[in-house]
Amino acid sequence: QVQVVESGGGSVQAGGSLRLSCAASGRTFSSNAMGWFRQAPGKERDFVAAISWNGVYTRSYYADSVNGRFTISRDNVKNTVYLQMNSLKPEDMAVYYCALSLTMKNSASADASEYDYWGQGTQVTVAS
């Protein structure tokens, strides 16, 4: 059974940093795309970042709003994806969701419908 579990959310002051983790279990997902999305109250779920691996190189994708501040990475041995969030802003406050695609290999997408499994979400609060 495939499971995706996020951890690492919390509360920080604006300008601070947090690192989110996402562990996938059930089988090996080293070549599967994984992504992060977020949803603020009253808003739609938005793409944050995604990562793919072709066996040699990783490729990262970012929303414009986080590019340069957030970094996505993956540890294929641990089946885990990380989201390092620096220079956090109040507008980054949201529930962050990790997602796993069973079909996207060697590529990734900002389209939430391309992902098959989702975590329960972890809250990120940024105080101004």
mmCIF file of N, CA and C in Angstrom, residues 9-122:
data_model
loop_
_atom_site.group_PDB
_atom_site.id
_atom_site.type_symbol
_atom_site.label_atom_id
_atom_site.label_comp_id
_atom_site.label_asym_id
_atom_site.label_seq_id
_atom_site.Cartn_x
_atom_site.Cartn_y
_atom_site.Cartn_z
ATOM 1 N N GLY A 9 6.355 20.852 9.378
ATOM 2 C CA GLY A 9 5.687 22.147 9.430
ATOM 3 C C GLY A 9 5.843 22.794 10.795
ATOM 4 N N GLY A 10 5.431 24.043 10.888
ATOM 5 C CA GLY A 10 5.511 24.741 12.156
ATOM 6 C C GLY A 10 5.301 26.225 11.972
ATOM 7 N N SER A 11 5.691 26.979 12.995
ATOM 8 C CA SER A 11 5.516 28.422 12.981
ATOM 9 C C SER A 11 6.873 29.112 13.011
ATOM 10 N N VAL A 12 7.020 30.112 12.166
ATOM 11 C CA VAL A 12 8.261 30.887 12.126
ATOM 12 C C VAL A 12 7.926 32.361 11.923
ATOM 13 N N GLN A 13 8.897 33.204 12.212
ATOM 14 C CA GLN A 13 8.785 34.618 11.904
ATOM 15 C C GLN A 13 9.121 34.826 10.424
ATOM 16 N N ALA A 14 8.582 35.887 9.868
ATOM 17 C CA ALA A 14 8.928 36.244 8.491
ATOM 18 C C ALA A 14 10.442 36.370 8.365
ATOM 19 N N GLY A 15 10.962 35.819 7.287
ATOM 20 C CA GLY A 15 12.398 35.799 7.077
ATOM 21 C C GLY A 15 13.066 34.534 7.568
ATOM 22 N N GLY A 16 12.328 33.732 8.301
ATOM 23 C CA GLY A 16 12.863 32.494 8.834
ATOM 24 C C GLY A 16 12.832 31.357 7.835
ATOM 25 N N SER A 17 13.222 30.176 8.322
ATOM 26 C CA SER A 17 13.329 28.994 7.462
ATOM 27 C C SER A 17 12.648 27.791 8.101
ATOM 28 N N LEU A 18 12.193 26.897 7.251
ATOM 29 C CA LEU A 18 11.668 25.607 7.666
ATOM 30 C C LEU A 18 12.047 24.579 6.613
ATOM 31 N N ARG A 19 12.157 23.320 7.032
ATOM 32 C CA ARG A 19 12.372 22.247 6.075
ATOM 33 C C ARG A 19 11.272 21.209 6.237
ATOM 34 N N LEU A 20 10.569 20.969 5.179
ATOM 35 C CA LEU A 20 9.540 19.949 5.159
ATOM 36 C C LEU A 20 10.116 18.655 4.590
ATOM 37 N N SER A 21 9.621 17.544 5.106
ATOM 38 C CA SER A 21 10.015 16.232 4.607
ATOM 39 C C SER A 21 8.778 15.479 4.142
ATOM 40 N N CYS A 22 8.981 14.622 3.165
ATOM 41 C CA CYS A 22 7.890 13.809 2.650
ATOM 42 C C CYS A 22 8.429 12.408 2.404
ATOM 43 N N ALA A 23 7.932 11.456 3.158
ATOM 44 C CA ALA A 23 8.384 10.070 3.032
ATOM 45 C C ALA A 23 7.325 9.252 2.308
ATOM 46 N N ALA A 24 7.742 8.574 1.263
ATOM 47 C CA ALA A 24 6.843 7.696 0.518
ATOM 48 C C ALA A 24 7.184 6.248 0.859
ATOM 49 N N SER A 25 6.184 5.440 1.031
ATOM 50 C CA SER A 25 6.413 4.032 1.357
ATOM 51 C C SER A 25 5.490 3.153 0.532
ATOM 52 N N GLY A 26 5.812 1.888 0.478
ATOM 53 C CA GLY A 26 5.011 0.946 -0.283
ATOM 54 C C GLY A 26 5.802 0.283 -1.381
ATOM 55 N N ARG A 27 6.800 0.989 -1.877
ATOM 56 C CA ARG A 27 7.712 0.433 -2.868
ATOM 57 C C ARG A 27 8.774 1.499 -3.136
ATOM 58 N N THR A 28 9.649 1.280 -4.090
ATOM 59 C CA THR A 28 10.679 2.260 -4.424
ATOM 60 C C THR A 28 10.152 3.246 -5.456
ATOM 61 N N PHE A 29 10.407 4.543 -5.196
ATOM 62 C CA PHE A 29 9.887 5.579 -6.082
ATOM 63 C C PHE A 29 10.991 6.476 -6.626
ATOM 64 N N SER A 30 12.176 5.929 -6.805
ATOM 65 C CA SER A 30 13.310 6.778 -7.136
ATOM 66 C C SER A 30 13.129 7.517 -8.459
ATOM 67 N N SER A 31 12.410 6.954 -9.424
ATOM 68 C CA SER A 31 12.248 7.627 -10.709
ATOM 69 C C SER A 31 10.889 8.303 -10.860
ATOM 70 N N ASN A 32 10.092 8.252 -9.831
ATOM 71 C CA ASN A 32 8.764 8.858 -9.902
ATOM 72 C C ASN A 32 8.821 10.344 -9.533
ATOM 73 N N ALA A 33 8.016 11.134 -10.214
ATOM 74 C CA ALA A 33 7.932 12.545 -9.877
ATOM 75 C C ALA A 33 7.260 12.723 -8.519
ATOM 76 N N MET A 34 7.774 13.680 -7.764
ATOM 77 C CA MET A 34 7.152 14.054 -6.511
ATOM 78 C C MET A 34 7.074 15.571 -6.464
ATOM 79 N N GLY A 35 6.044 16.059 -5.826
ATOM 80 C CA GLY A 35 5.842 17.501 -5.809
ATOM 81 C C GLY A 35 5.298 17.999 -4.494
ATOM 82 N N TRP A 36 5.381 19.295 -4.333
ATOM 83 C CA TRP A 36 4.801 19.996 -3.188
ATOM 84 C C TRP A 36 3.773 20.991 -3.703
ATOM 85 N N PHE A 37 2.642 21.019 -3.027
ATOM 86 C CA PHE A 37 1.593 21.973 -3.308
ATOM 87 C C PHE A 37 1.198 22.628 -1.982
ATOM 88 N N ARG A 38 0.498 23.742 -2.059
ATOM 89 C CA ARG A 38 0.041 24.378 -0.827
ATOM 90 C C ARG A 38 -1.338 24.976 -1.028
ATOM 91 N N GLN A 39 -2.045 25.073 0.084
ATOM 92 C CA GLN A 39 -3.393 25.630 0.043
ATOM 93 C C GLN A 39 -3.603 26.537 1.247
ATOM 94 N N ALA A 40 -3.853 27.797 0.971
ATOM 95 C CA ALA A 40 -4.168 28.767 2.011
ATOM 96 C C ALA A 40 -5.683 28.802 2.208
ATOM 97 N N PRO A 41 -6.144 29.255 3.362
ATOM 98 C CA PRO A 41 -7.595 29.291 3.621
ATOM 99 C C PRO A 41 -8.337 30.090 2.562
ATOM 100 N N GLY A 42 -9.387 29.500 2.022
ATOM 101 C CA GLY A 42 -10.206 30.179 1.036
ATOM 102 C C GLY A 42 -9.618 30.237 -0.354
ATOM 103 N N LYS A 43 -8.474 29.576 -0.554
ATOM 104 C CA LYS A 43 -7.823 29.614 -1.873
ATOM 105 C C LYS A 43 -7.687 28.207 -2.433
ATOM 106 N N GLU A 44 -7.378 28.149 -3.727
ATOM 107 C CA GLU A 44 -7.168 26.865 -4.364
ATOM 108 C C GLU A 44 -5.785 26.310 -4.016
ATOM 109 N N ARG A 45 -5.636 25.015 -4.240
ATOM 110 C CA ARG A 45 -4.344 24.383 -4.026
ATOM 111 C C ARG A 45 -3.401 24.787 -5.164
ATOM 112 N N ASP A 46 -2.240 25.307 -4.797
ATOM 113 C CA ASP A 46 -1.287 25.813 -5.773
ATOM 114 C C ASP A 46 -0.008 24.986 -5.807
ATOM 115 N N PHE A 47 0.574 24.922 -6.962
ATOM 116 C CA PHE A 47 1.861 24.252 -7.137
ATOM 117 C C PHE A 47 2.964 25.046 -6.451
ATOM 118 N N VAL A 48 3.888 24.347 -5.821
ATOM 119 C CA VAL A 48 5.047 24.976 -5.194
ATOM 120 C C VAL A 48 6.329 24.526 -5.874
ATOM 121 N N ALA A 49 6.566 23.222 -5.903
ATOM 122 C CA ALA A 49 7.801 22.695 -6.484
ATOM 123 C C ALA A 49 7.616 21.221 -6.816
ATOM 124 N N ALA A 50 8.430 20.730 -7.735
ATOM 125 C CA ALA A 50 8.411 19.316 -8.086
ATOM 126 C C ALA A 50 9.807 18.880 -8.484
ATOM 127 N N ILE A 51 10.020 17.575 -8.428
ATOM 128 C CA ILE A 51 11.341 17.051 -8.735
ATOM 129 C C ILE A 51 11.223 15.722 -9.462
ATOM 130 N N SER A 52 12.091 15.535 -10.432
ATOM 131 C CA SER A 52 12.155 14.268 -11.149
ATOM 132 C C SER A 52 13.599 13.785 -11.150
ATOM 133 N N TRP A 53 13.785 12.515 -11.472
ATOM 134 C CA TRP A 53 15.135 11.921 -11.508
ATOM 135 C C TRP A 53 15.168 10.903 -12.623
ATOM 136 N N ASN A 54 16.165 11.028 -13.501
ATOM 137 C CA ASN A 54 16.224 10.127 -14.657
ATOM 138 C C ASN A 54 17.261 9.035 -14.483
ATOM 139 N N GLY A 55 17.735 8.865 -13.282
ATOM 140 C CA GLY A 55 18.748 7.861 -12.999
ATOM 141 C C GLY A 55 20.140 8.451 -12.926
ATOM 142 N N VAL A 56 20.277 9.658 -13.481
ATOM 143 C CA VAL A 56 21.569 10.340 -13.445
ATOM 144 C C VAL A 56 21.414 11.748 -12.874
ATOM 145 N N TYR A 57 20.462 12.469 -13.430
ATOM 146 C CA TYR A 57 20.274 13.857 -13.031
ATOM 147 C C TYR A 57 18.906 14.057 -12.391
ATOM 148 N N THR A 58 18.868 14.957 -11.425
ATOM 149 C CA THR A 58 17.580 15.415 -10.926
ATOM 150 C C THR A 58 17.233 16.716 -11.637
ATOM 151 N N ARG A 59 15.933 16.953 -11.772
ATOM 152 C CA ARG A 59 15.471 18.188 -12.373
ATOM 153 C C ARG A 59 14.399 18.765 -11.462
ATOM 154 N N SER A 60 14.521 20.034 -11.166
ATOM 155 C CA SER A 60 13.603 20.681 -10.235
ATOM 156 C C SER A 60 12.765 21.723 -10.954
ATOM 157 N N TYR A 61 11.551 21.893 -10.480
ATOM 158 C CA TYR A 61 10.618 22.847 -11.047
ATOM 159 C C TYR A 61 10.043 23.673 -9.896
ATOM 160 N N TYR A 62 9.886 24.976 -10.103
ATOM 161 C CA TYR A 62 9.414 25.849 -9.040
ATOM 162 C C TYR A 62 8.344 26.814 -9.543
ATOM 163 N N ALA A 63 7.426 27.131 -8.650
ATOM 164 C CA ALA A 63 6.519 28.237 -8.922
ATOM 165 C C ALA A 63 7.307 29.535 -8.863
ATOM 166 N N ASP A 64 6.903 30.513 -9.639
ATOM 167 C CA ASP A 64 7.619 31.797 -9.657
ATOM 168 C C ASP A 64 7.669 32.421 -8.272
ATOM 169 N N SER A 65 6.618 32.214 -7.499
ATOM 170 C CA SER A 65 6.522 32.872 -6.193
ATOM 171 C C SER A 65 7.537 32.351 -5.185
ATOM 172 N N VAL A 66 8.103 31.187 -5.424
ATOM 173 C CA VAL A 66 9.052 30.608 -4.461
ATOM 174 C C VAL A 66 10.442 30.412 -5.050
ATOM 175 N N ASN A 67 10.573 30.598 -6.344
ATOM 176 C CA ASN A 67 11.857 30.386 -7.003
ATOM 177 C C ASN A 67 12.924 31.284 -6.399
ATOM 178 N N GLY A 68 14.033 30.672 -6.020
ATOM 179 C CA GLY A 68 15.110 31.420 -5.393
ATOM 180 C C GLY A 68 15.057 31.408 -3.880
ATOM 181 N N ARG A 69 13.918 31.033 -3.319
ATOM 182 C CA ARG A 69 13.779 30.965 -1.858
ATOM 183 C C ARG A 69 13.609 29.531 -1.372
ATOM 184 N N PHE A 70 12.957 28.709 -2.156
ATOM 185 C CA PHE A 70 12.699 27.313 -1.787
ATOM 186 C C PHE A 70 13.590 26.400 -2.627
ATOM 187 N N THR A 71 13.965 25.274 -2.024
ATOM 188 C CA THR A 71 14.744 24.269 -2.739
ATOM 189 C C THR A 71 14.149 22.896 -2.481
ATOM 190 N N ILE A 72 13.851 22.185 -3.547
ATOM 191 C CA ILE A 72 13.354 20.817 -3.427
ATOM 192 C C ILE A 72 14.498 19.861 -3.702
ATOM 193 N N SER A 73 14.538 18.782 -2.944
ATOM 194 C CA SER A 73 15.581 17.779 -3.143
ATOM 195 C C SER A 73 15.000 16.409 -2.800
ATOM 196 N N ARG A 74 15.728 15.375 -3.169
ATOM 197 C CA ARG A 74 15.220 14.033 -2.874
ATOM 198 C C ARG A 74 16.361 13.110 -2.480
ATOM 199 N N ASP A 75 16.046 12.161 -1.612
ATOM 200 C CA ASP A 75 16.971 11.110 -1.208
ATOM 201 C C ASP A 75 16.333 9.812 -1.671
ATOM 202 N N ASN A 76 16.825 9.271 -2.766
ATOM 203 C CA ASN A 76 16.189 8.090 -3.352
ATOM 204 C C ASN A 76 16.377 6.840 -2.501
ATOM 205 N N VAL A 77 17.401 6.811 -1.694
ATOM 206 C CA VAL A 77 17.607 5.660 -0.811
ATOM 207 C C VAL A 77 16.517 5.643 0.257
ATOM 208 N N LYS A 78 16.180 6.820 0.748
ATOM 209 C CA LYS A 78 15.169 6.922 1.803
ATOM 210 C C LYS A 78 13.755 7.126 1.257
ATOM 211 N N ASN A 79 13.614 7.216 -0.070
ATOM 212 C CA ASN A 79 12.292 7.479 -0.655
ATOM 213 C C ASN A 79 11.683 8.743 -0.067
ATOM 214 N N THR A 80 12.510 9.765 0.100
ATOM 215 C CA THR A 80 12.078 10.971 0.786
ATOM 216 C C THR A 80 12.387 12.198 -0.055
ATOM 217 N N VAL A 81 11.466 13.144 -0.048
ATOM 218 C CA VAL A 81 11.652 14.426 -0.715
ATOM 219 C C VAL A 81 11.615 15.521 0.343
ATOM 220 N N TYR A 82 12.433 16.522 0.152
ATOM 221 C CA TYR A 82 12.525 17.627 1.098
ATOM 222 C C TYR A 82 12.167 18.935 0.408
ATOM 223 N N LEU A 83 11.663 19.864 1.197
ATOM 224 C CA LEU A 83 11.432 21.220 0.710
ATOM 225 C C LEU A 83 12.054 22.175 1.720
ATOM 226 N N GLN A 84 13.189 22.744 1.356
ATOM 227 C CA GLN A 84 13.845 23.735 2.203
ATOM 228 C C GLN A 84 13.266 25.089 1.862
ATOM 229 N N MET A 85 12.694 25.740 2.849
ATOM 230 C CA MET A 85 12.021 27.024 2.633
ATOM 231 C C MET A 85 12.766 28.101 3.407
ATOM 232 N N ASN A 86 13.344 29.031 2.684
ATOM 233 C CA ASN A 86 14.084 30.136 3.281
ATOM 234 C C ASN A 86 13.383 31.458 2.993
ATOM 235 N N SER A 87 13.738 32.468 3.748
ATOM 236 C CA SER A 87 13.163 33.806 3.550
ATOM 237 C C SER A 87 11.641 33.748 3.479
ATOM 238 N N LEU A 88 11.064 33.061 4.431
ATOM 239 C CA LEU A 88 9.615 32.866 4.412
ATOM 240 C C LEU A 88 8.871 34.182 4.581
ATOM 241 N N LYS A 89 7.758 34.270 3.875
ATOM 242 C CA LYS A 89 6.920 35.461 3.901
ATOM 243 C C LYS A 89 5.535 35.091 4.454
ATOM 244 N N PRO A 90 4.803 36.046 4.965
ATOM 245 C CA PRO A 90 3.449 35.739 5.443
ATOM 246 C C PRO A 90 2.581 35.092 4.362
ATOM 247 N N GLU A 91 2.800 35.450 3.120
ATOM 248 C CA GLU A 91 2.001 34.864 2.045
ATOM 249 C C GLU A 91 2.358 33.409 1.750
ATOM 250 N N ASP A 92 3.415 32.906 2.368
ATOM 251 C CA ASP A 92 3.748 31.483 2.238
ATOM 252 C C ASP A 92 2.947 30.620 3.206
ATOM 253 N N MET A 93 2.236 31.251 4.105
ATOM 254 C CA MET A 93 1.479 30.512 5.114
ATOM 255 C C MET A 93 0.364 29.731 4.442
ATOM 256 N N ALA A 94 0.347 28.416 4.708
ATOM 257 C CA ALA A 94 -0.609 27.517 4.076
ATOM 258 C C ALA A 94 -0.425 26.113 4.637
ATOM 259 N N VAL A 95 -1.312 25.228 4.245
ATOM 260 C CA VAL A 95 -1.096 23.806 4.464
ATOM 261 C C VAL A 95 -0.331 23.284 3.247
ATOM 262 N N TYR A 96 0.770 22.641 3.498
ATOM 263 C CA TYR A 96 1.619 22.126 2.432
ATOM 264 C C TYR A 96 1.390 20.631 2.265
ATOM 265 N N TYR A 97 1.178 20.230 1.024
ATOM 266 C CA TYR A 97 0.910 18.841 0.696
ATOM 267 C C TYR A 97 1.998 18.277 -0.199
ATOM 268 N N CYS A 98 2.379 17.063 0.086
ATOM 269 C CA CYS A 98 3.301 16.331 -0.767
ATOM 270 C C CYS A 98 2.503 15.403 -1.668
ATOM 271 N N ALA A 99 2.978 15.234 -2.889
ATOM 272 C CA ALA A 99 2.262 14.396 -3.841
ATOM 273 C C ALA A 99 3.230 13.514 -4.613
ATOM 274 N N LEU A 100 2.754 12.333 -4.971
ATOM 275 C CA LEU A 100 3.560 11.337 -5.686
ATOM 276 C C LEU A 100 2.832 10.926 -6.963
ATOM 277 N N SER A 101 3.560 10.867 -8.037
ATOM 278 C CA SER A 101 2.984 10.390 -9.293
ATOM 279 C C SER A 101 3.461 8.977 -9.595
ATOM 280 N N LEU A 102 2.538 8.122 -9.964
ATOM 281 C CA LEU A 102 2.896 6.766 -10.379
ATOM 282 C C LEU A 102 3.209 6.704 -11.866
ATOM 283 N N THR A 103 2.795 7.701 -12.610
ATOM 284 C CA THR A 103 2.938 7.649 -14.066
ATOM 285 C C THR A 103 4.051 8.525 -14.599
ATOM 286 N N MET A 104 4.358 9.632 -13.943
ATOM 287 C CA MET A 104 5.412 10.519 -14.406
ATOM 288 C C MET A 104 6.765 10.004 -13.925
ATOM 289 N N LYS A 105 7.557 9.575 -14.887
ATOM 290 C CA LYS A 105 8.922 9.149 -14.586
ATOM 291 C C LYS A 105 9.841 9.976 -15.453
ATOM 292 N N ASN A 106 10.936 10.419 -14.883
ATOM 293 C CA ASN A 106 11.922 11.249 -15.585
ATOM 294 C C ASN A 106 11.372 12.619 -15.971
ATOM 295 N N SER A 107 10.237 13.006 -15.423
ATOM 296 C CA SER A 107 9.676 14.329 -15.647
ATOM 297 C C SER A 107 8.777 14.660 -14.468
ATOM 298 N N ALA A 108 8.312 15.890 -14.420
ATOM 299 C CA ALA A 108 7.411 16.295 -13.337
ATOM 300 C C ALA A 108 6.468 17.349 -13.894
ATOM 301 N N SER A 109 5.488 17.732 -13.082
ATOM 302 C CA SER A 109 4.457 18.639 -13.560
ATOM 303 C C SER A 109 3.959 19.520 -12.429
ATOM 304 N N ALA A 110 3.456 20.684 -12.801
ATOM 305 C CA ALA A 110 2.810 21.582 -11.852
ATOM 306 C C ALA A 110 1.310 21.318 -11.763
ATOM 307 N N ASP A 111 0.826 20.365 -12.526
ATOM 308 C CA ASP A 111 -0.597 20.043 -12.568
ATOM 309 C C ASP A 111 -0.924 19.013 -11.501
ATOM 310 N N ALA A 112 -1.740 19.402 -10.550
ATOM 311 C CA ALA A 112 -2.065 18.511 -9.437
ATOM 312 C C ALA A 112 -2.734 17.221 -9.904
ATOM 313 N N SER A 113 -3.433 17.258 -11.023
ATOM 314 C CA SER A 113 -4.133 16.070 -11.495
ATOM 315 C C SER A 113 -3.179 14.985 -11.988
ATOM 316 N N GLU A 114 -1.917 15.333 -12.166
ATOM 317 C CA GLU A 114 -0.911 14.349 -12.609
ATOM 318 C C GLU A 114 -0.389 13.496 -11.458
ATOM 319 N N TYR A 115 -0.761 13.840 -10.249
ATOM 320 C CA TYR A 115 -0.257 13.128 -9.076
ATOM 321 C C TYR A 115 -1.331 12.202 -8.517
ATOM 322 N N ASP A 116 -0.885 11.048 -8.051
ATOM 323 C CA ASP A 116 -1.816 9.994 -7.667
ATOM 324 C C ASP A 116 -2.008 9.836 -6.162
ATOM 325 N N TYR A 117 -0.968 10.105 -5.409
ATOM 326 C CA TYR A 117 -1.049 9.942 -3.957
ATOM 327 C C TYR A 117 -0.664 11.249 -3.278
ATOM 328 N N TRP A 118 -1.394 11.556 -2.217
ATOM 329 C CA TRP A 118 -1.202 12.800 -1.491
ATOM 330 C C TRP A 118 -1.060 12.523 -0.004
ATOM 331 N N GLY A 119 -0.240 13.348 0.636
ATOM 332 C CA GLY A 119 -0.140 13.274 2.074
ATOM 333 C C GLY A 119 -1.282 14.017 2.738
ATOM 334 N N GLN A 120 -1.273 14.001 4.060
ATOM 335 C CA GLN A 120 -2.353 14.611 4.817
ATOM 336 C C GLN A 120 -2.168 16.117 4.979
ATOM 337 N N GLY A 121 -1.000 16.601 4.678
ATOM 338 C CA GLY A 121 -0.720 18.027 4.776
ATOM 339 C C GLY A 121 -0.045 18.397 6.078
ATOM 340 N N THR A 122 0.763 19.432 6.028
ATOM 341 C CA THR A 122 1.412 19.958 7.220
ATOM 342 C C THR A 122 1.308 21.480 7.193
#
